[in-house]
CSV table of C-alpha atoms and ligand atoms in Angstrom, one decimal:
chain,number,residue,atom,x,y,z
A,1,MET,CA,-58.6,-24.8,18.7
A,2,SER,CA,-59.8,-22.1,16.3
A,3,THR,CA,-60.6,-22.5,12.7
A,4,PRO,CA,-60.6,-19.6,10.3
A,5,THR,CA,-63.1,-20.1,7.5
A,6,LEU,CA,-63.3,-18.4,4.1
A,7,ASP,CA,-66.4,-17.5,2.1
A,8,LYS,CA,-64.9,-17.9,-1.4
A,9,GLU,CA,-67.9,-16.1,-3.0
A,10,LYS,CA,-67.1,-12.9,-1.1
A,11,CYS,CA,-63.3,-13.1,-1.3
A,12,THR,CA,-61.6,-10.8,-3.9
A,13,ALA,CA,-58.1,-12.1,-3.3
A,14,CYS,CA,-56.9,-8.8,-1.9
A,15,GLY,CA,-54.4,-10.7,0.2
A,16,LEU,CA,-54.8,-8.6,3.4
A,17,CYS,CA,-55.7,-11.6,5.5
A,18,ALA,CA,-52.5,-13.4,4.6
A,19,GLU,CA,-50.5,-10.3,5.1
A,20,VAL,CA,-51.8,-9.7,8.7
A,21,CYS,CA,-51.7,-13.4,9.7
A,22,GLY,CA,-48.6,-13.4,11.9
A,23,LEU,CA,-48.5,-17.2,12.0
A,24,ASP,CA,-48.8,-18.2,8.4
A,25,VAL,CA,-52.1,-19.9,9.1
A,26,ILE,CA,-53.3,-18.0,6.0
A,27,THR,CA,-51.1,-17.8,3.0
A,28,ARG,CA,-51.9,-17.2,-0.7
A,29,ASN,CA,-52.1,-19.5,-3.7
A,30,GLY,CA,-50.9,-18.7,-7.1
A,31,ASP,CA,-54.0,-16.6,-8.0
A,32,GLY,CA,-53.6,-14.6,-4.7
A,33,TYR,CA,-56.6,-16.3,-3.0
A,34,PRO,CA,-56.1,-17.3,0.7
A,35,ILE,CA,-55.2,-20.8,1.6
A,36,ILE,CA,-56.1,-21.6,5.2
A,37,ASP,CA,-53.5,-24.1,6.4
A,38,ARG,CA,-52.0,-24.9,9.7
A,39,ALA,CA,-55.3,-24.1,11.5
A,40,ALA,CA,-53.9,-25.9,14.6
A,41,TYR,CA,-51.6,-22.9,15.0
A,42,CYS,CA,-54.3,-20.3,14.8
A,43,HIS,CA,-54.5,-18.1,18.0
A,44,ALA,CA,-57.9,-16.7,17.1
A,45,CYS,CA,-56.4,-13.2,17.2
A,46,GLY,CA,-59.0,-12.2,14.6
A,47,HIS,CA,-56.7,-10.0,12.6
A,48,CYS,CA,-57.9,-11.7,9.4
A,49,VAL,CA,-61.5,-11.2,10.2
A,50,ALA,CA,-61.0,-7.6,11.3
A,51,ILE,CA,-59.1,-6.6,8.2
A,52,CYS,CA,-61.2,-8.3,5.5
A,53,PRO,CA,-63.1,-5.5,3.6
A,54,GLN,CA,-65.5,-8.2,2.1
A,55,ASN,CA,-66.4,-9.9,5.4
A,56,ALA,CA,-65.2,-13.1,3.8
A,57,LEU,CA,-63.5,-14.5,6.9
A,58,ALA,CA,-64.8,-15.8,10.1
A,59,ILE,CA,-63.5,-17.9,13.0
A,60,ARG,CA,-65.9,-20.8,13.4
A,61,GLU,CA,-65.6,-21.1,17.2
A,62,ILE,CA,-66.1,-17.4,17.8
A,63,GLY,CA,-68.8,-16.4,15.4
A,64,VAL,CA,-69.1,-13.2,13.4
A,65,ASP,CA,-71.0,-11.1,16.0
A,66,ALA,CA,-67.8,-10.9,18.1
A,67,PHE,CA,-66.2,-8.9,15.4
A,68,ALA,CA,-68.6,-5.9,15.3
A,69,PRO,CA,-67.5,-3.0,13.1
A,70,ALA,CA,-65.5,-0.5,15.1
A,71,PRO,CA,-66.0,3.3,14.7
A,72,PRO,CA,-62.7,4.9,13.8
A,73,ALA,CA,-60.8,6.0,16.9
A,74,THR,CA,-60.9,9.8,17.2
A,75,ILE,CA,-58.4,10.4,20.0
A,76,SER,CA,-55.8,12.8,18.7
A,77,SER,CA,-52.2,12.3,19.7
A,78,THR,CA,-52.3,15.6,21.5
A,79,ASP,CA,-55.3,14.5,23.6
A,80,MET,CA,-53.7,11.2,24.2
A,81,GLU,CA,-50.4,12.8,25.3
A,82,ALA,CA,-52.2,15.2,27.6
A,83,PHE,CA,-54.3,12.3,29.1
A,84,LEU,CA,-51.2,10.2,29.8
A,85,LEU,CA,-49.1,13.0,31.1
A,86,THR,CA,-51.7,14.2,33.5
A,87,LYS,CA,-52.9,10.8,34.8
A,88,ARG,CA,-51.9,10.6,38.5
A,89,SER,CA,-52.3,7.9,41.1
A,90,CYS,CA,-55.4,8.5,43.1
A,91,ARG,CA,-55.3,8.3,46.9
A,92,GLU,CA,-58.3,10.6,47.7
A,93,PHE,CA,-61.6,9.0,46.9
A,94,LYS,CA,-65.1,10.3,47.1
A,95,ASP,CA,-67.3,8.6,49.7
A,96,ARG,CA,-69.2,6.9,46.9
A,97,PRO,CA,-69.3,3.2,46.0
A,98,VAL,CA,-68.4,2.2,42.5
A,99,GLU,CA,-71.4,0.7,40.8
A,100,LYS,CA,-71.2,-3.0,39.8
A,101,ALA,CA,-72.2,-2.1,36.2
A,102,VAL,CA,-69.3,0.3,36.1
A,103,ILE,CA,-66.8,-2.3,37.4
A,104,GLU,CA,-68.1,-4.7,34.8
A,105,GLN,CA,-67.7,-2.1,32.1
A,106,LEU,CA,-64.0,-1.7,33.2
A,107,ILE,CA,-63.3,-5.4,33.3
A,108,ASN,CA,-64.9,-5.8,29.9
A,109,VAL,CA,-62.3,-3.4,28.5
A,110,ALA,CA,-59.4,-4.7,30.6
A,111,ARG,CA,-60.0,-8.3,29.3
A,112,MET,CA,-59.1,-7.0,25.8
A,113,ALA,CA,-55.5,-6.3,26.8
A,114,PRO,CA,-53.1,-8.5,24.8
A,115,THR,CA,-51.8,-11.8,26.0
A,116,SER,CA,-49.1,-14.1,24.7
A,117,ILE,CA,-50.4,-16.6,22.0
A,118,ASN,CA,-53.7,-14.7,22.6
A,119,CYS,CA,-54.4,-17.1,25.5
A,120,GLN,CA,-56.5,-14.6,27.4
A,121,GLU,CA,-55.7,-16.5,30.6
A,122,ARG,CA,-56.1,-14.0,33.5
A,123,GLY,CA,-58.6,-13.4,36.2
A,124,PHE,CA,-60.1,-10.4,38.1
A,125,ILE,CA,-61.1,-10.4,41.7
A,126,VAL,CA,-63.3,-7.5,42.8
A,127,VAL,CA,-63.7,-6.6,46.5
A,128,THR,CA,-66.2,-3.9,47.5
A,129,ASP,CA,-67.4,-5.6,50.7
A,130,ALA,CA,-66.2,-3.4,53.5
A,131,GLY,CA,-65.7,-6.5,55.8
A,132,LYS,CA,-63.4,-8.2,53.2
A,133,ILE,CA,-61.5,-5.0,52.7
A,134,ALA,CA,-60.9,-4.7,56.4
A,135,GLU,CA,-59.8,-8.3,56.5
A,136,LEU,CA,-57.3,-7.7,53.7
A,137,ARG,CA,-56.1,-4.5,55.4
A,138,ALA,CA,-55.4,-6.3,58.6
A,139,ALA,CA,-53.6,-9.2,56.9
A,140,LEU,CA,-51.4,-6.9,54.8
A,141,THR,CA,-50.6,-4.8,57.8
A,142,ASN,CA,-49.4,-7.9,59.7
A,143,HIS,CA,-47.4,-8.8,56.6
A,144,VAL,CA,-45.8,-5.4,56.4
A,145,ARG,CA,-45.0,-5.7,60.1
A,146,SER,CA,-43.2,-9.0,59.8
A,147,THR,CA,-41.4,-8.0,56.6
A,148,LEU,CA,-40.2,-4.8,58.4
A,149,ASN,CA,-38.5,-7.0,61.0
A,150,LEU,CA,-36.6,-8.8,58.2
A,151,VAL,CA,-35.8,-5.5,56.5
A,152,ARG,CA,-34.4,-4.1,59.8
A,153,MET,CA,-32.2,-7.1,60.1
A,154,ALA,CA,-30.9,-6.5,56.6
A,155,THR,CA,-30.2,-2.8,57.2
A,156,GLY,CA,-28.6,-3.4,60.6
A,157,LYS,CA,-25.0,-4.7,61.1
A,158,PRO,CA,-23.6,-7.1,60.3
A,159,ALA,CA,-26.0,-8.1,57.5
A,160,SER,CA,-25.8,-4.7,55.8
A,161,LEU,CA,-22.0,-5.0,55.5
A,162,PHE,CA,-22.6,-7.8,52.9
A,163,LEU,CA,-25.0,-5.7,50.8
A,164,ALA,CA,-23.9,-3.6,47.8
A,165,PRO,CA,-24.4,0.2,48.3
A,166,ASP,CA,-27.3,0.3,45.9
A,167,SER,CA,-29.0,-2.6,47.7
A,168,GLN,CA,-28.3,-1.0,51.1
A,169,GLN,CA,-30.0,2.2,49.9
A,170,HIS,CA,-33.0,0.3,48.5
A,171,MET,CA,-33.4,-1.6,51.8
A,172,ARG,CA,-33.2,1.7,53.8
A,173,HIS,CA,-36.0,3.2,51.5
A,174,LEU,CA,-38.1,0.1,52.0
A,175,GLN,CA,-37.6,0.3,55.8
A,176,ALA,CA,-38.6,4.0,55.9
A,177,ASP,CA,-41.6,3.3,53.7
A,178,PHE,CA,-42.8,0.4,55.9
A,179,GLU,CA,-42.2,2.4,59.1
A,180,VAL,CA,-44.3,5.3,57.8
A,181,ALA,CA,-47.0,2.9,56.6
A,182,LEU,CA,-47.2,1.2,60.0
A,183,ARG,CA,-47.2,4.4,61.9
A,184,HIS,CA,-50.2,5.5,60.0
A,185,MET,CA,-52.0,2.1,60.2
A,186,ASP,CA,-51.3,1.9,64.0
A,187,SER,CA,-52.9,5.3,64.5
A,188,GLY,CA,-56.0,4.2,62.6
A,189,ASP,CA,-55.2,6.0,59.3
A,190,ASP,CA,-55.9,3.7,56.3
A,191,TYR,CA,-52.5,4.3,54.6
A,192,LEU,CA,-52.7,0.9,52.9
A,193,PHE,CA,-56.0,1.4,50.9
A,194,HIS,CA,-56.7,5.1,51.4
A,195,HIS,CA,-60.3,4.3,52.1
A,196,ALA,CA,-60.8,3.2,48.5
A,197,PRO,CA,-64.3,1.7,48.1
A,198,CYS,CA,-63.2,-1.0,45.7
A,199,LEU,CA,-60.1,-3.2,45.3
A,200,ILE,CA,-59.4,-5.1,42.1
A,201,PHE,CA,-56.9,-7.9,41.9
A,202,PHE,CA,-55.5,-9.2,38.7
A,203,THR,CA,-54.4,-12.8,38.4
A,204,GLY,CA,-52.3,-14.8,35.9
A,205,ILE,CA,-51.3,-18.4,35.5
A,206,THR,CA,-48.5,-19.2,38.0
A,207,ILE,CA,-46.4,-21.4,35.8
A,208,ASP,CA,-46.7,-19.3,32.7
A,209,PRO,CA,-43.6,-17.1,32.4
A,210,SER,CA,-46.0,-14.4,30.9
A,211,GLY,CA,-48.6,-14.8,33.6
A,212,ARG,CA,-47.6,-11.6,35.4
A,213,ASP,CA,-47.6,-9.7,32.1
A,214,HIS,CA,-51.1,-10.9,31.3
A,215,ALA,CA,-52.4,-9.7,34.7
A,216,LEU,CA,-50.5,-6.3,34.5
A,217,GLY,CA,-51.6,-5.6,30.9
A,218,ALA,CA,-55.2,-5.9,32.0
A,219,GLN,CA,-54.4,-3.8,35.1
A,220,HIS,CA,-53.1,-0.9,33.0
A,221,TYR,CA,-55.9,-1.1,30.5
A,222,LEU,CA,-58.4,-0.9,33.4
A,223,MET,CA,-56.5,2.0,35.1
A,224,LEU,CA,-56.4,4.1,32.0
A,225,TYR,CA,-60.0,3.4,31.0
A,226,ALA,CA,-61.2,4.2,34.6
A,227,GLU,CA,-60.0,7.8,34.2
A,228,THR,CA,-62.4,8.4,31.4
A,229,LEU,CA,-65.3,7.5,33.7
A,230,GLY,CA,-64.3,9.9,36.4
A,231,LEU,CA,-62.6,7.2,38.5
A,232,GLY,CA,-59.1,7.2,39.9
A,233,THR,CA,-56.9,4.2,40.6
A,234,CYS,CA,-53.7,3.5,42.5
A,235,ILE,CA,-51.5,0.4,42.3
A,236,ASN,CA,-51.1,-1.2,45.7
A,237,GLY,CA,-47.6,-2.5,46.0
A,238,TYR,CA,-48.2,-3.9,49.5
A,239,ALA,CA,-50.7,-6.2,48.1
A,240,GLN,CA,-48.9,-7.0,44.9
A,241,SER,CA,-45.8,-8.1,46.8
A,242,ALA,CA,-47.8,-10.4,49.1
A,243,PRO,CA,-49.6,-12.9,46.8
A,244,LYS,CA,-49.4,-15.7,49.3
A,245,VAL,CA,-51.1,-13.5,51.9
A,246,LEU,CA,-53.8,-12.6,49.4
A,247,ALA,CA,-54.3,-16.3,48.5
A,248,LYS,CA,-55.3,-17.0,52.1
A,249,HIS,CA,-58.1,-14.4,51.9
A,250,LEU,CA,-59.3,-14.4,48.3
A,251,ASP,CA,-60.8,-17.1,46.0
A,252,VAL,CA,-57.8,-17.0,43.6
A,253,PRO,CA,-58.6,-19.1,40.5
A,254,LYS,CA,-56.8,-22.5,40.6
A,255,ASP,CA,-53.2,-22.4,39.3
A,256,HIS,CA,-53.3,-18.6,39.3
A,257,THR,CA,-51.3,-16.0,41.3
A,258,VAL,CA,-52.3,-12.5,42.2
A,259,TYR,CA,-49.9,-10.2,40.3
A,260,GLY,CA,-51.8,-6.9,40.3
A,261,ALA,CA,-53.7,-4.9,42.8
A,262,VAL,CA,-55.4,-1.6,42.4
A,263,MET,CA,-57.5,0.7,44.6
A,264,LEU,CA,-60.4,2.1,42.7
A,265,GLY,CA,-62.9,4.9,43.4
A,266,TYR,CA,-64.4,8.1,42.2
A,267,ARG,CA,-61.7,10.8,42.2
A,268,LYS,CA,-62.0,13.5,44.8
A,269,TYR,CA,-59.5,15.8,43.0
A,270,THR,CA,-58.2,16.2,39.5
A,271,TYR,CA,-54.7,17.5,38.7
A,272,GLN,CA,-54.1,20.6,36.6
A,273,LYS,CA,-50.3,20.2,35.9
A,274,TYR,CA,-48.2,17.7,34.0
A,275,VAL,CA,-46.4,14.8,35.4
A,276,HIS,CA,-42.6,15.3,35.9
A,277,ARG,CA,-40.3,12.3,35.5
A,278,LYS,CA,-36.6,11.7,35.2
A,279,PRO,CA,-35.2,11.7,31.6
A,280,ALA,CA,-35.7,8.3,29.9
A,281,LEU,CA,-32.9,5.8,30.2
A,282,ALA,CA,-33.0,4.9,26.5
A,283,VAL,CA,-30.5,3.3,24.2
A,284,TYR,CA,-30.7,3.7,20.4
A,285,TYR,CA,-29.0,1.7,17.7
A,286,GLU,CA,-29.3,3.8,14.6
B,1,LIG,C1,-45.5,-1.4,41.4
B,1,LIG,C2,-46.1,-0.1,42.0
B,1,LIG,C3,-46.5,-0.2,43.3
B,1,LIG,C4,-47.1,0.9,43.9
B,1,LIG,N1,-47.6,0.8,45.2
B,1,LIG,C5,-48.2,1.8,45.8
B,1,LIG,C6,-48.8,1.7,47.0
B,1,LIG,O1,-48.7,0.7,47.7
B,1,LIG,N2,-49.4,2.8,47.6
B,1,LIG,C7,-49.5,4.0,46.9
B,1,LIG,O2,-50.1,4.9,47.5
B,1,LIG,N3,-49.0,4.1,45.7
B,1,LIG,C8,-48.3,3.1,45.1
B,1,LIG,N4,-47.8,3.2,43.8
B,1,LIG,C9,-48.0,4.5,43.1
B,1,LIG,C10,-46.7,5.2,42.9
B,1,LIG,O3,-46.3,5.7,44.2
B,1,LIG,C11,-46.9,6.3,41.9
B,1,LIG,O4,-47.2,5.8,40.7
B,1,LIG,C12,-45.7,7.3,41.8
B,1,LIG,O5,-45.5,7.9,43.0
B,1,LIG,C13,-45.9,8.3,40.7
B,1,LIG,O6,-47.1,9.1,40.9
B,1,LIG,P1,-48.2,9.1,39.8
B,1,LIG,O7,-48.7,7.7,39.5
B,1,LIG,O8,-49.3,10.0,40.4
B,1,LIG,O9,-47.7,9.8,38.6
B,1,LIG,C14,-47.2,2.1,43.2
B,1,LIG,C15,-46.8,2.2,41.8
B,1,LIG,C16,-46.3,1.0,41.3
B,1,LIG,C17,-45.9,1.1,39.8
């Protein structure tokens, strides 16, 4: 539970705290002063503390130090656009480990990504140990191999006759991708992890319908922030689609599932041209 507290001496009844409180934990009385009610519903989002110009609000269980003044963000929309439109997946890494302090810096930012009811329930599993990376590589390669057998059954007759054309095409793409992956892996080429020196896995609560969102929100924060430190990342779909395999090889927190997996390392190359994508499939009600 979280308890917002008000220093009445400092409060000027500006009303900002009540305005930003999305849960009506803070409302206003007839004089415009805040009334803190329904504290049991407070998510400790800290909007009230962060907006108060008088520093009159605090959240008892968190303490004021957690809400240090933030310098104004200076990223222009042009810079942000250029950053996002040139960010590419990284599959070529320098032969250089990622320092633990840097990984901690990344996770410190990733943990700030939003979660439903501000639950902040997600975990990070960091693997830099070469032996563990090799173990995961072998386990996932085996998984791809057995999944490929199933995919081949689905693309062959008679099973394919029961699939819609879109699904048939999807399965054929999957088959081709898995076959390429295995050809590389069998010839000793690390197609799965691309020799990344670090793997980071993102977990969320299994029974929470938003567990996956919590993990992937953190994953994308980490991926974007990593770029600013000269690092590159690439999502690993082979790992993300095999949480049960990963659970056999990693200490996944109790009641959590691995939903996200990225390869991380110092970028060998940077790209000079913009990303190209299909036009957005967007619907507007105006
Ligand atoms: C869910 C998901 C899974 C992915 N899995 C892999 C993967 O296993 N290996 C890989 O090299 N890239 C993987 N990618 C990266 C995509 O191939 C990449 O984002 C896409 O080709 C566009 O390239 P860009 O990110 O450089 O713009 C994955 C991306 C997503 C979103």
